[in-house]
Amino acid sequence: MGVIGLPHVYSGKVRDVYDAGDGRLLMVTSDRISAFDVVMEEPVPDKGRVLTAMTAFWLDHFGVPNHLISTAVADFPAEARSDPDMAGRAMLVRRAEMLPVECIVRGYLSGSAWKEYREQGTMHGTRLSAGLLESAELPEPVFTPSTKADEGHDENIGFDEAVDLVGRELAERARDLSLELYAKGADWAAQRGIIIADTKFELGLVDGELVVADEVLTPDSSRFWPAGTYEPGGPQPSFDKQPVRDFLEGLDWDKQPPPPPLPTEVVTASRARYVEAYERITGQSFSEWPGVGT
Ligand SMILES: Nc1ncnc2c1ncn2[C@@H]1O[C@H](COP(=O)(O)OP(=O)(O)OP(=O)(O)O)[C@@H](O)[C@H]1O
Ligand SMILES: [Mg+2]
């Protein structure tokens, strides 16, 4: 995918970020999908549009200060408008000075938090009551930040370490905002059959104002679980990626690149799950989102 003419700033596993001038960025979300931290060869068609559409939905829904200027191609710099694949998958945003912490909120005990609890009885350094099961709902959602590592894996830290990194005032505002958005979003999703077990917000400063940046409450930045089959005591199926994980788990693959090729039906099943998550949460038909089916 080439955005001719705009300076390339950064590419992560999923996004390509370009300088759109005037303190703005163009964040283009690809259809790349990763599983077990390895990016697959096959894209999941429209996945980038689902992530973009969902982020736009939540930002509008929450109405808090955020980085989004527009998802409409007509508002993008001329250099980006001619790319036929751009529709629906890019966000023109205000460039933020990103906080050097990932603002994670956990409502359920899973992933690296479960691993730490199982080994040490703590979550990001704070002791939890004994006897909790994997995937258990926590007594209340907890702000559990991590560092943003340039390389390798982010490190789970406690609130005090977040204070050391950004100062007390900003750490408290980031915590309060993250907890508020998670509570609202998780409650909304739960009423639509999806448990948002945990999520990662990325906050930043624009002209001194704390804003919500990056993607928001998407299946890529969060654990989405089907509520109907929720059962603590083990890992839960992922709402979106489970077809890919199940397929890969059934192979004799060491989870190191290169990844095995994904069969078409696995890709199709995963696409359907992403679309279903979007439609359940927003109540809108994904086929109406720009660029879908083109
Ligand atoms: N408004 C913004 N201003 C500046 N940087 C932003 C803004 N919104 C998001 N970002 C940054 O843009 C990048 C988005 O890239 P992307 O999500 O692909 O990669 P990543 O999160 O760094 O790594 P990964 O490969 O694990 O996804 C992130 O580094 C994020 O912090
Ligand atoms: Mg990211």
Short mmCIF file of C-alpha atoms and ligand atoms in Angstrom, two decimals:
data_model
loop_
_atom_site.label_atom_id
_atom_site.label_comp_id
_atom_site.label_asym_id
_atom_site.label_seq_id
_atom_site.Cartn_x
_atom_site.Cartn_y
_atom_site.Cartn_z
CA MET A 1 0.00 0.00 0.00
CA GLY A 2 1.74 3.17 -1.07
CA VAL A 3 0.84 6.65 0.04
CA ILE A 4 2.73 8.48 -2.65
CA GLY A 5 4.30 11.72 -1.60
CA LEU A 6 3.76 11.80 2.16
CA PRO A 7 6.85 11.30 4.32
CA HIS A 8 6.80 7.93 6.04
CA VAL A 9 7.17 8.27 9.82
CA TYR A 10 6.75 4.78 11.24
CA SER A 11 5.43 1.32 10.57
CA GLY A 12 4.33 -1.01 13.34
CA LYS A 13 2.98 -4.50 13.00
CA VAL A 14 -0.37 -3.17 11.81
CA ARG A 15 -0.18 0.57 11.06
CA ASP A 16 1.76 2.72 8.63
CA VAL A 17 2.09 6.29 9.82
CA TYR A 18 2.75 9.27 7.54
CA ASP A 19 3.43 12.94 8.16
CA ALA A 20 0.43 14.89 6.89
CA GLY A 21 1.91 18.32 7.67
CA ASP A 22 0.62 21.03 10.02
CA GLY A 23 1.19 18.86 13.11
CA ARG A 24 -0.95 16.07 11.70
CA LEU A 25 -0.37 12.39 10.96
CA LEU A 26 -2.10 10.03 8.59
CA MET A 27 -2.44 6.64 10.28
CA VAL A 28 -3.20 3.90 7.77
CA THR A 29 -4.38 0.61 9.22
CA SER A 30 -3.45 -2.42 7.17
CA ASP A 31 -5.18 -5.80 7.05
CA ARG A 32 -2.15 -7.51 8.59
CA ILE A 33 -2.97 -9.95 11.34
CA SER A 34 -0.61 -11.37 13.91
CA ALA A 35 -1.00 -14.47 16.03
CA PHE A 36 1.41 -15.55 18.75
CA ASP A 37 3.27 -12.30 17.95
CA VAL A 38 4.04 -13.37 14.39
CA VAL A 39 2.53 -11.46 11.46
CA MET A 40 0.80 -13.82 9.03
CA GLU A 41 1.47 -13.73 5.29
CA GLU A 42 -2.22 -13.51 4.40
CA PRO A 43 -4.12 -10.30 5.14
CA VAL A 44 -7.63 -10.48 6.60
CA PRO A 45 -9.60 -8.40 4.09
CA ASP A 46 -11.11 -5.23 5.63
CA LYS A 47 -9.62 -5.85 9.08
CA GLY A 48 -7.98 -2.42 8.95
CA ARG A 49 -11.38 -0.90 8.17
CA VAL A 50 -12.97 -2.64 11.14
CA LEU A 51 -10.30 -1.28 13.47
CA THR A 52 -10.63 2.20 12.04
CA ALA A 53 -14.43 2.16 12.12
CA MET A 54 -14.51 0.88 15.69
CA THR A 55 -12.04 3.49 16.90
CA ALA A 56 -14.07 6.22 15.23
CA PHE A 57 -17.25 4.85 16.84
CA TRP A 58 -15.84 4.83 20.37
CA LEU A 59 -14.24 8.26 20.09
CA ASP A 60 -17.53 9.72 18.96
CA HIS A 61 -19.43 7.75 21.61
CA PHE A 62 -17.18 8.87 24.46
CA GLY A 63 -16.89 12.48 23.36
CA VAL A 64 -13.63 13.00 25.24
CA PRO A 65 -10.70 15.04 23.84
CA ASN A 66 -8.94 12.88 21.25
CA HIS A 67 -6.59 12.98 18.30
CA LEU A 68 -9.01 12.19 15.48
CA ILE A 69 -9.58 14.88 12.87
CA SER A 70 -11.26 12.83 10.15
CA THR A 71 -11.62 9.40 8.58
CA ALA A 72 -12.95 10.87 5.31
CA VAL A 73 -10.57 10.59 2.37
CA ALA A 74 -11.77 13.98 1.12
CA ASP A 75 -10.14 15.58 4.17
CA PHE A 76 -6.77 13.89 3.61
CA PRO A 77 -3.80 15.59 1.95
CA ALA A 78 -3.91 15.37 -1.84
CA GLU A 79 -1.00 12.89 -1.87
CA ALA A 80 -3.16 10.32 -0.06
CA ARG A 81 -6.45 10.85 -1.84
CA SER A 82 -5.54 9.05 -5.05
CA ASP A 83 -4.88 5.69 -3.36
CA PRO A 84 -8.02 3.63 -4.05
CA ASP A 85 -7.38 1.43 -1.03
CA MET A 86 -7.37 4.32 1.43
CA ALA A 87 -11.13 4.62 1.94
CA GLY A 88 -12.23 3.64 5.43
CA ARG A 89 -8.86 2.50 6.70
CA ALA A 90 -7.06 5.71 7.58
CA MET A 91 -7.34 8.39 10.23
CA LEU A 92 -6.10 11.94 9.91
CA VAL A 93 -5.04 12.77 13.47
CA ARG A 94 -3.41 15.50 15.47
CA ARG A 95 0.16 14.49 16.19
CA ALA A 96 0.50 13.98 19.93
CA GLU A 97 3.44 13.79 22.26
CA MET A 98 2.74 10.26 23.41
CA LEU A 99 3.02 9.37 27.09
CA PRO A 100 5.81 6.81 27.56
CA VAL A 101 3.40 4.41 29.26
CA GLU A 102 0.70 2.16 27.87
CA CYS A 103 -2.52 2.78 29.76
CA ILE A 104 -3.79 -0.75 30.29
CA VAL A 105 -6.99 -1.46 32.18
CA ARG A 106 -7.85 -4.99 33.25
CA GLY A 107 -11.29 -6.15 34.24
CA TYR A 108 -10.38 -9.84 34.08
CA LEU A 109 -7.28 -11.83 35.00
CA SER A 110 -5.65 -12.95 31.76
CA GLY A 111 -2.45 -12.94 29.72
CA SER A 112 0.68 -11.57 31.37
CA ALA A 113 -1.32 -10.56 34.48
CA TRP A 114 -2.54 -14.13 34.97
CA LYS A 115 1.03 -15.40 34.50
CA GLU A 116 2.35 -13.01 37.16
CA TYR A 117 -0.49 -13.84 39.56
CA ARG A 118 0.01 -17.58 39.14
CA GLU A 119 3.72 -17.25 39.84
CA GLN A 120 3.76 -14.54 42.53
CA GLY A 121 0.20 -13.84 43.65
CA THR A 122 0.47 -10.27 42.39
CA MET A 123 -0.75 -8.23 39.41
CA HIS A 124 1.67 -5.52 38.26
CA GLY A 125 3.26 -5.82 41.70
CA THR A 126 0.05 -5.46 43.74
CA ARG A 127 -1.11 -8.45 45.76
CA LEU A 128 -4.50 -9.90 44.83
CA SER A 129 -6.66 -12.20 46.94
CA ALA A 130 -5.69 -15.87 46.79
CA GLY A 131 -7.47 -18.52 44.77
CA LEU A 132 -8.48 -16.51 41.71
CA LEU A 133 -9.00 -18.53 38.53
CA GLU A 134 -7.56 -17.75 35.13
CA SER A 135 -9.92 -15.33 33.30
CA ALA A 136 -11.73 -14.49 36.57
CA GLU A 137 -13.48 -11.15 36.73
CA LEU A 138 -11.53 -8.86 39.06
CA PRO A 139 -13.43 -7.27 41.98
CA GLU A 140 -13.09 -4.01 40.06
CA PRO A 141 -11.18 -2.91 36.95
CA VAL A 142 -7.58 -1.97 37.67
CA PHE A 143 -5.25 0.47 35.90
CA THR A 144 -2.16 -1.65 35.15
CA PRO A 145 0.29 0.38 33.05
CA SER A 146 3.28 -0.91 31.15
CA THR A 147 6.33 0.66 29.62
CA LYS A 148 6.40 1.26 25.88
CA ALA A 149 9.41 -0.72 24.80
CA ASP A 150 11.00 0.28 21.49
CA GLU A 151 12.17 -3.26 21.10
CA GLY A 152 10.95 -6.51 22.55
CA HIS A 153 8.11 -6.81 25.00
CA ASP A 154 6.57 -4.07 27.10
CA GLU A 155 7.16 -4.42 30.82
CA ASN A 156 4.30 -4.45 33.30
CA ILE A 157 4.75 -1.77 35.93
CA GLY A 158 2.88 -0.49 38.97
CA PHE A 159 1.19 2.88 39.33
CA ASP A 160 4.17 4.30 41.27
CA GLU A 161 6.48 3.54 38.39
CA ALA A 162 4.08 5.30 36.00
CA VAL A 163 4.31 8.30 38.35
CA ASP A 164 8.11 8.15 38.06
CA LEU A 165 7.81 8.19 34.26
CA VAL A 166 5.24 10.97 33.69
CA GLY A 167 4.76 12.72 37.05
CA ARG A 168 1.96 12.28 39.56
CA GLU A 169 -0.55 14.70 38.09
CA LEU A 170 -0.44 13.25 34.59
CA ALA A 171 -0.35 9.66 35.86
CA GLU A 172 -3.48 10.24 37.92
CA ARG A 173 -5.31 11.89 35.03
CA ALA A 174 -4.28 9.08 32.66
CA ARG A 175 -5.44 6.46 35.19
CA ASP A 176 -8.78 8.13 35.84
CA LEU A 177 -9.50 8.65 32.14
CA SER A 178 -8.50 5.08 31.26
CA LEU A 179 -10.67 3.59 34.00
CA GLU A 180 -13.63 5.74 32.97
CA LEU A 181 -13.41 4.79 29.29
CA TYR A 182 -12.90 1.11 30.04
CA ALA A 183 -15.88 1.00 32.39
CA LYS A 184 -18.16 2.70 29.87
CA GLY A 185 -16.92 0.66 26.92
CA ALA A 186 -16.96 -2.69 28.71
CA ASP A 187 -20.48 -2.07 29.98
CA TRP A 188 -21.68 -1.15 26.49
CA ALA A 189 -20.04 -4.22 24.92
CA ALA A 190 -21.32 -6.57 27.66
CA GLN A 191 -24.87 -5.58 26.81
CA ARG A 192 -24.10 -6.69 23.25
CA GLY A 193 -22.62 -10.08 24.11
CA ILE A 194 -18.94 -9.20 24.15
CA ILE A 195 -16.70 -9.18 27.21
CA ILE A 196 -13.86 -6.69 26.92
CA ALA A 197 -11.51 -8.40 29.34
CA ASP A 198 -8.80 -5.78 29.16
CA THR A 199 -7.57 -3.04 26.90
CA LYS A 200 -4.69 -0.73 26.18
CA PHE A 201 -5.19 3.00 25.67
CA GLU A 202 -2.45 5.23 24.34
CA LEU A 203 -2.73 8.79 25.56
CA GLY A 204 -0.79 11.82 24.49
CA LEU A 205 -0.56 15.57 24.81
CA VAL A 206 -1.61 18.00 22.08
CA ASP A 207 -0.91 21.62 22.97
CA GLY A 208 -0.81 20.62 26.62
CA GLU A 209 -4.19 18.88 26.50
CA LEU A 210 -4.44 15.18 27.42
CA VAL A 211 -6.01 13.35 24.47
CA VAL A 212 -6.93 9.78 23.62
CA ALA A 213 -4.76 8.75 20.67
CA ASP A 214 -4.05 5.61 18.66
CA GLU A 215 -6.79 2.96 18.32
CA VAL A 216 -9.53 2.64 20.94
CA LEU A 217 -11.19 -0.50 22.32
CA THR A 218 -10.59 -2.57 19.21
CA PRO A 219 -10.04 -6.33 19.13
CA ASP A 220 -6.35 -5.60 18.45
CA SER A 221 -5.84 -3.37 21.49
CA SER A 222 -8.11 -5.40 23.76
CA ARG A 223 -9.17 -8.94 24.60
CA PHE A 224 -12.67 -9.48 23.22
CA TRP A 225 -14.36 -12.65 24.50
CA PRO A 226 -17.74 -14.06 23.50
CA ALA A 227 -19.88 -13.54 26.63
CA GLY A 228 -22.04 -16.57 25.86
CA THR A 229 -19.29 -19.11 26.45
CA TYR A 230 -17.44 -17.30 29.26
CA GLU A 231 -16.15 -19.71 31.86
CA PRO A 232 -13.30 -18.86 34.25
CA GLY A 233 -10.71 -21.53 35.01
CA GLY A 234 -8.78 -21.40 31.74
CA PRO A 235 -8.06 -19.21 28.72
CA GLN A 236 -11.11 -17.88 26.85
CA PRO A 237 -11.55 -18.03 23.08
CA SER A 238 -10.77 -14.79 21.30
CA PHE A 239 -13.84 -13.26 19.64
CA ASP A 240 -11.90 -12.36 16.51
CA LYS A 241 -8.68 -14.37 16.15
CA GLN A 242 -9.75 -17.78 17.41
CA PRO A 243 -10.11 -19.39 13.96
CA VAL A 244 -6.48 -18.41 13.22
CA ARG A 245 -5.22 -19.56 16.61
CA ASP A 246 -7.09 -22.87 16.42
CA PHE A 247 -5.68 -23.55 12.99
CA LEU A 248 -2.12 -22.74 14.08
CA GLU A 249 -2.42 -24.73 17.30
CA GLY A 250 -3.36 -27.77 15.23
CA LEU A 251 -0.04 -27.63 13.36
CA ASP A 252 3.42 -28.62 14.34
CA TRP A 253 4.70 -25.00 14.15
CA ASP A 254 7.24 -23.54 16.58
CA LYS A 255 5.58 -20.05 16.54
CA GLN A 256 8.68 -18.49 15.02
CA PRO A 257 8.67 -16.80 11.61
CA PRO A 258 8.04 -17.72 8.89
CA PRO A 259 4.37 -18.44 9.64
CA PRO A 260 2.56 -21.28 7.88
CA PRO A 261 0.12 -20.30 5.12
CA LEU A 262 -3.46 -19.75 6.30
CA PRO A 263 -6.21 -21.56 4.40
CA THR A 264 -8.86 -19.35 2.82
CA GLU A 265 -11.60 -20.58 5.13
CA VAL A 266 -9.56 -19.60 8.20
CA VAL A 267 -9.07 -16.10 6.81
CA THR A 268 -12.76 -15.86 5.90
CA ALA A 269 -13.86 -17.02 9.35
CA SER A 270 -11.63 -14.50 11.06
CA ARG A 271 -12.88 -11.67 8.83
CA ALA A 272 -16.45 -12.60 9.72
CA ARG A 273 -15.65 -12.40 13.44
CA TYR A 274 -14.11 -8.93 13.10
CA VAL A 275 -17.14 -7.73 11.19
CA GLU A 276 -19.49 -9.28 13.73
CA ALA A 277 -17.70 -7.55 16.60
CA TYR A 278 -18.06 -4.22 14.79
CA GLU A 279 -21.72 -4.72 14.00
CA ARG A 280 -22.64 -5.90 17.49
CA ILE A 281 -20.90 -3.01 19.17
CA THR A 282 -21.96 -0.22 16.86
CA GLY A 283 -25.35 -1.55 15.75
CA GLN A 284 -24.40 -0.46 12.25
CA SER A 285 -23.96 -2.48 9.09
CA PHE A 286 -20.30 -2.81 8.18
CA SER A 287 -21.19 -2.83 4.48
CA GLU A 288 -22.01 0.86 4.85
CA TRP A 289 -18.51 1.80 6.01
CA PRO A 290 -16.40 3.51 3.29
CA GLY A 291 -14.34 1.22 1.09
CA VAL A 292 -15.99 -2.03 2.17
CA GLY A 293 -16.55 -4.49 -0.65
CA THR A 294 -14.61 -2.43 -3.19
N1 LIG B 1 -1.92 11.04 17.61
C1 LIG B 1 -0.74 10.40 17.63
N2 LIG B 1 0.41 11.10 17.58
C2 LIG B 1 1.62 10.47 17.59
N3 LIG B 1 1.76 9.13 17.62
C3 LIG B 1 0.65 8.36 17.67
C4 LIG B 1 -0.66 8.95 17.68
N4 LIG B 1 -1.57 7.96 17.75
C5 LIG B 1 -0.86 6.80 17.77
N5 LIG B 1 0.46 7.02 17.73
C6 LIG B 1 1.55 6.03 17.67
O1 LIG B 1 1.53 5.47 16.36
C7 LIG B 1 1.96 4.11 16.39
C8 LIG B 1 0.92 3.21 15.73
O2 LIG B 1 1.56 2.12 15.18
P1 LIG B 1 1.17 0.61 15.41
O3 LIG B 1 -0.05 0.47 16.25
O4 LIG B 1 1.20 -0.06 14.10
O5 LIG B 1 2.45 0.07 16.12
P2 LIG B 1 2.83 -0.15 17.64
O6 LIG B 1 1.63 -0.07 18.50
O7 LIG B 1 3.98 0.75 17.97
O8 LIG B 1 3.43 -1.55 17.63
P3 LIG B 1 2.73 -2.90 17.22
O9 LIG B 1 3.57 -3.34 16.07
O10 LIG B 1 2.88 -3.74 18.43
O11 LIG B 1 1.30 -2.60 16.87
C9 LIG B 1 2.16 3.78 17.86
O12 LIG B 1 3.54 3.87 18.18
C10 LIG B 1 1.40 4.87 18.60
O13 LIG B 1 1.96 5.14 19.87
MG MG B 2 -0.40 -0.25 18.25
#
